[in-house]
Structures are given as C-alpha cells and as structure tokens.
Amino acid sequence: MDHDPTRAQATAALTLVGVGPGDPELLTVAAVRAIEAAAVVAYPVARLEAEGMAARIAAPWIQAGQRRLPLLFPMVAEAEPRRAAWHAAAEALAAQLQAGHAVVLLCEGDSSLYASCSYVLLALAERHPAMAVRVIPGITAAAAAAAAASSAGIPWPLALQQEPLWILPTPDTAAELGQLLEAAAAAGAVLALLKLGHRWSWVQPLLEQRGLLAQTLFAQRVGWPDQLVAAAEAVSPAEQPYFSLLLIRQGWPAVLP
Ligand SMILES: C[S@@+](CC[C@H](N)C(=O)[O-])C[C@H]1O[C@@H](n2cnc3c(N)ncnc32)[C@H](O)[C@@H]1O
C-alpha cells in the first residue's frame, strides 16, 4: 500500500508499536496498519549509524516515502546518558507530532515488556502530559520461543492451569539464580529468563549440576533466519548473543492428557 501523507496528517498521533521478536509475519494487523498510516517511523538504535533491531523487523512494512527517525538509546550502565536520551527522544517525537505528523515508534517484541519505548512513554507523560499516545502490544520473545519449540516437535506450553509464569532478566550471580530456581520450584512456577547472553557460560553448568538442563529450553534469535531453539542440554556452555533466553519448567501439573 502506498503511503498517503494526507491520511497520516489527518490522524497526527503517536503510536508505540510492538513489532514482535524477529519474523515480520509476527506483527499484528494493528501494528502493520499503524506503520502504514504513519508519516514518520521512529525506532531505537544503539549507535546512530546502526539500523536498529525493531526497524529491521518491520522493514517489509515501511514504505520508501516514509521519513525514518532513528532515536539514540546508548547501551551504557550510567543513569544520566540514558535519562538524557529518553528525554531527547520524547522531545524529537513531540516535535514531529506538533508539526502535524502521525508517528510510530517501533519496539522490539512487546511494547511494554523491558521495552525502550516504555521510557519514552514515561518521559512523554512527564513532559507532555496532554499528548495522546496509543500503544499496540507485540508478540513477546518468550511466547514466540515457546511456540517455536512446540512447532519443532518439543511441546512447550508456557503455563498451564494454576502455574505462575515468572518473566525476568537472568540474575547476575549463580547464588541468585540458585535461589530463584528454588523459589520457582516451590511455587510451581515456570521461568522465562531474558537477557541471557554471556551469562550462559555459568548458567549452563549450574543447570547441569541441578539436573535441570533437560527441562530447559534455549532460544536464540527467535523468528530470525538463524533462529536456534533447542533443549538446553544440546547447547554448548559458550557465551551466547544478547538475543537469547531460557524457559525453565521444573514440574508439570498432576492432571495432563
Ligand atoms: C530488553 S529485552 C526486550 C524484550 C522484548 N520487549 C519482548 O517483549 O520480547 C531483550 C531480551 O529479550 C529477549 N529477546 C528478545 N527478542 C528475542 C529473540 N528474537 N530471540 C530470543 N530472545 C529474544 C532476550 O533475552 C533479550 O536479551
């Protein structure tokens, strides 16, 4: 569909769009429609010359005539540069809206779960409280990983019956992960551990020691052409890329087919 600037200007608004974990087919219809209706497509980048993960995922849905607005979110630990970047992004988006343009801000995975665009949402609420923002959810990586496993013949329901599902970043130390595994086992909770990456080199031996590798799913770059979704016992304990996660199930409900 050709981009129609008249339509976009008539509906000037900001929409935060979850674009899913990687496969462009996993954007919702609402996400695709919002992108198509936008005059300006904004997306996070870690460096200005970088393409940005969310923009790459949504690339098939972005038209050549749409203006691209990369927003710099530096990957640093210090608070100040990050705060400054969120506020600068909020101002850049507000300026586009004030100029009458419909804008989308693309967010990898879901738009509310450990998402860069949540900081922009909060910064906008503080700086421009009257500005209307629409948020379109996206398919989160943990859900996509479970579906990819089940599709590959490893049935992986994320949660059944009364089971809690705990989604959290992988802890930084073996002691914390040990405590988490014990708490999850006691609560009958399934764990989705994000931000695994380099931690896998010590997480793997710990899970092996506890006899949990067979119950753990390893998922890397889900939805990308080089996706790897496998039982964790099949994955070597080398460091892994940032876009990797674990699903850990330590038990099953009593009543099952
Ligand atoms: C900052 S969080 C963003 C989560 C995202 N908003 C979502 O809903 O999935 C980044 C972490 O999500 C996980 N992740 C995101 N996309 C992924 C993918 N395609 N494959 C595997 N893990 C992914 C990884 O654990 C990564 O370290």
Short mmCIF file of N, CA, C and O in Angstrom, two decimals, residues 172-223:
data_model
loop_
_atom_site.label_atom_id
_atom_site.label_comp_id
_atom_site.label_asym_id
_atom_site.label_seq_id
_atom_site.Cartn_x
_atom_site.Cartn_y
_atom_site.Cartn_z
N ASP A 172 22.39 -12.05 37.96
CA ASP A 172 23.80 -11.80 37.65
C ASP A 172 24.75 -12.78 38.32
O ASP A 172 25.93 -12.84 37.96
N THR A 173 24.25 -13.52 39.32
CA THR A 173 25.17 -14.44 40.01
C THR A 173 24.53 -15.82 40.15
O THR A 173 23.30 -15.97 40.14
N ALA A 174 25.41 -16.81 40.32
CA ALA A 174 24.94 -18.19 40.49
C ALA A 174 24.10 -18.32 41.76
O ALA A 174 23.11 -19.05 41.79
N ALA A 175 24.51 -17.60 42.82
CA ALA A 175 23.75 -17.70 44.08
C ALA A 175 22.33 -17.20 43.89
O ALA A 175 21.36 -17.84 44.33
N GLU A 176 22.18 -16.07 43.19
CA GLU A 176 20.83 -15.52 42.96
C GLU A 176 20.00 -16.46 42.09
O GLU A 176 18.81 -16.65 42.33
N LEU A 177 20.65 -17.03 41.06
CA LEU A 177 19.90 -17.94 40.18
C LEU A 177 19.48 -19.18 40.97
O LEU A 177 18.36 -19.68 40.82
N GLY A 178 20.37 -19.68 41.83
CA GLY A 178 20.04 -20.84 42.65
C GLY A 178 18.79 -20.57 43.50
O GLY A 178 17.86 -21.38 43.55
N GLN A 179 18.78 -19.40 44.14
CA GLN A 179 17.62 -19.05 44.99
C GLN A 179 16.35 -18.94 44.15
O GLN A 179 15.28 -19.36 44.56
N LEU A 180 16.51 -18.35 42.97
CA LEU A 180 15.35 -18.18 42.09
C LEU A 180 14.78 -19.53 41.67
O LEU A 180 13.56 -19.75 41.68
N LEU A 181 15.67 -20.47 41.32
CA LEU A 181 15.22 -21.80 40.90
C LEU A 181 14.48 -22.49 42.03
O LEU A 181 13.45 -23.15 41.83
N GLU A 182 14.99 -22.33 43.26
CA GLU A 182 14.33 -22.96 44.41
C GLU A 182 12.96 -22.34 44.66
O GLU A 182 11.97 -23.02 44.90
N ALA A 183 12.90 -21.01 44.57
CA ALA A 183 11.61 -20.32 44.79
C ALA A 183 10.61 -20.72 43.71
O ALA A 183 9.43 -20.94 43.99
N ALA A 184 11.08 -20.83 42.46
CA ALA A 184 10.18 -21.20 41.37
C ALA A 184 9.68 -22.63 41.55
O ALA A 184 8.50 -22.92 41.33
N ALA A 185 10.59 -23.52 41.98
CA ALA A 185 10.18 -24.92 42.19
C ALA A 185 9.11 -24.98 43.30
O ALA A 185 8.11 -25.68 43.17
N ALA A 186 9.33 -24.21 44.37
CA ALA A 186 8.38 -24.23 45.49
C ALA A 186 7.02 -23.67 45.06
O ALA A 186 5.97 -24.13 45.52
N ALA A 187 7.03 -22.69 44.15
CA ALA A 187 5.77 -22.06 43.72
C ALA A 187 5.16 -22.77 42.53
O ALA A 187 4.08 -22.41 42.07
N GLY A 188 5.84 -23.77 41.99
CA GLY A 188 5.36 -24.45 40.78
C GLY A 188 5.38 -23.51 39.59
O GLY A 188 4.57 -23.63 38.67
N ALA A 189 6.32 -22.54 39.59
CA ALA A 189 6.34 -21.52 38.54
C ALA A 189 7.27 -21.91 37.39
O ALA A 189 8.33 -22.50 37.60
N VAL A 190 6.84 -21.56 36.20
CA VAL A 190 7.69 -21.67 35.01
C VAL A 190 8.50 -20.38 34.93
O VAL A 190 7.98 -19.30 35.19
N LEU A 191 9.79 -20.51 34.57
CA LEU A 191 10.65 -19.32 34.47
C LEU A 191 10.93 -18.98 33.01
O LEU A 191 11.26 -19.87 32.22
N ALA A 192 10.84 -17.72 32.69
CA ALA A 192 11.34 -17.21 31.40
C ALA A 192 12.45 -16.24 31.75
O ALA A 192 12.19 -15.18 32.33
N LEU A 193 13.68 -16.62 31.45
CA LEU A 193 14.84 -15.79 31.82
C LEU A 193 15.39 -15.08 30.58
O LEU A 193 15.94 -15.72 29.68
N LEU A 194 15.20 -13.76 30.54
CA LEU A 194 15.66 -12.95 29.41
C LEU A 194 17.10 -12.49 29.67
O LEU A 194 17.67 -12.74 30.72
N LYS A 195 17.64 -11.76 28.69
CA LYS A 195 18.98 -11.16 28.82
C LYS A 195 20.00 -12.21 29.25
O LYS A 195 20.81 -11.99 30.17
N LEU A 196 19.94 -13.36 28.61
CA LEU A 196 20.82 -14.47 28.99
C LEU A 196 22.26 -14.23 28.52
O LEU A 196 23.19 -14.16 29.33
N GLY A 197 22.43 -14.09 27.21
CA GLY A 197 23.71 -13.74 26.59
C GLY A 197 24.93 -14.39 27.23
O GLY A 197 25.01 -15.61 27.37
N HIS A 198 25.87 -13.54 27.68
CA HIS A 198 27.16 -14.03 28.20
C HIS A 198 26.98 -14.86 29.48
O HIS A 198 27.87 -15.63 29.85
N ARG A 199 25.84 -14.71 30.17
CA ARG A 199 25.65 -15.43 31.43
C ARG A 199 25.55 -16.95 31.22
O ARG A 199 25.73 -17.72 32.15
N TRP A 200 25.20 -17.35 29.99
CA TRP A 200 25.01 -18.78 29.71
C TRP A 200 26.25 -19.60 30.10
O TRP A 200 26.14 -20.76 30.50
N SER A 201 27.45 -18.99 30.03
CA SER A 201 28.67 -19.76 30.31
C SER A 201 28.70 -20.26 31.77
O SER A 201 29.31 -21.28 32.04
N TRP A 202 28.06 -19.57 32.71
CA TRP A 202 27.97 -20.11 34.07
C TRP A 202 26.59 -20.67 34.41
O TRP A 202 26.44 -21.47 35.32
N VAL A 203 25.56 -20.23 33.65
CA VAL A 203 24.20 -20.75 33.91
C VAL A 203 24.13 -22.22 33.48
O VAL A 203 23.54 -23.05 34.18
N GLN A 204 24.76 -22.55 32.34
CA GLN A 204 24.68 -23.92 31.84
C GLN A 204 25.20 -24.92 32.87
O GLN A 204 24.49 -25.88 33.20
N PRO A 205 26.45 -24.73 33.42
CA PRO A 205 26.92 -25.71 34.42
C PRO A 205 26.04 -25.76 35.67
O PRO A 205 25.84 -26.83 36.25
N LEU A 206 25.48 -24.63 36.05
CA LEU A 206 24.62 -24.63 37.24
C LEU A 206 23.35 -25.47 36.99
O LEU A 206 22.93 -26.26 37.84
N LEU A 207 22.76 -25.30 35.81
CA LEU A 207 21.54 -26.08 35.49
C LEU A 207 21.89 -27.57 35.38
O LEU A 207 21.13 -28.43 35.80
N GLU A 208 23.07 -27.84 34.83
CA GLU A 208 23.51 -29.24 34.69
C GLU A 208 23.65 -29.88 36.07
O GLU A 208 23.14 -30.98 36.32
N GLN A 209 24.31 -29.12 36.98
CA GLN A 209 24.52 -29.60 38.36
C GLN A 209 23.20 -29.95 39.03
O GLN A 209 23.08 -30.92 39.76
N ARG A 210 22.17 -29.15 38.74
CA ARG A 210 20.86 -29.35 39.38
C ARG A 210 19.96 -30.29 38.59
O ARG A 210 18.78 -30.42 38.90
N GLY A 211 20.49 -30.87 37.52
CA GLY A 211 19.69 -31.82 36.71
C GLY A 211 18.55 -31.13 35.98
O GLY A 211 17.51 -31.75 35.72
N LEU A 212 18.72 -29.86 35.62
CA LEU A 212 17.61 -29.12 35.01
C LEU A 212 17.77 -28.88 33.51
O LEU A 212 16.88 -28.30 32.88
N LEU A 213 18.89 -29.30 32.94
CA LEU A 213 19.10 -28.97 31.51
C LEU A 213 18.02 -29.59 30.63
O LEU A 213 17.57 -28.96 29.67
N ALA A 214 17.58 -30.82 30.98
CA ALA A 214 16.60 -31.49 30.13
C ALA A 214 15.24 -30.79 30.18
O ALA A 214 14.44 -30.92 29.26
N GLN A 215 15.00 -30.03 31.25
CA GLN A 215 13.71 -29.33 31.39
C GLN A 215 13.78 -27.88 30.95
O GLN A 215 12.88 -27.10 31.20
N THR A 216 14.91 -27.53 30.35
CA THR A 216 15.12 -26.12 29.99
C THR A 216 15.17 -25.98 28.47
O THR A 216 15.83 -26.77 27.79
N LEU A 217 14.49 -24.96 27.99
CA LEU A 217 14.54 -24.65 26.56
C LEU A 217 15.45 -23.44 26.33
O LEU A 217 15.32 -22.43 27.02
N PHE A 218 16.34 -23.57 25.39
CA PHE A 218 17.23 -22.47 24.99
C PHE A 218 16.70 -21.89 23.68
O PHE A 218 16.42 -22.63 22.74
N ALA A 219 16.55 -20.58 23.63
CA ALA A 219 16.04 -19.95 22.40
C ALA A 219 16.88 -18.73 22.06
O ALA A 219 17.07 -17.86 22.90
N GLN A 220 17.37 -18.69 20.84
CA GLN A 220 18.24 -17.60 20.40
C GLN A 220 17.73 -17.05 19.08
O GLN A 220 17.39 -17.81 18.17
N ARG A 221 17.62 -15.73 18.99
CA ARG A 221 17.20 -15.03 17.77
C ARG A 221 15.94 -15.68 17.18
O ARG A 221 15.87 -15.98 15.97
N VAL A 222 14.94 -15.84 18.06
CA VAL A 222 13.67 -16.44 17.62
C VAL A 222 13.05 -15.57 16.52
O VAL A 222 12.98 -14.35 16.65
N GLY A 223 12.64 -16.22 15.45
CA GLY A 223 11.98 -15.51 14.36
C GLY A 223 12.93 -14.97 13.31
O GLY A 223 12.49 -14.45 12.29
#
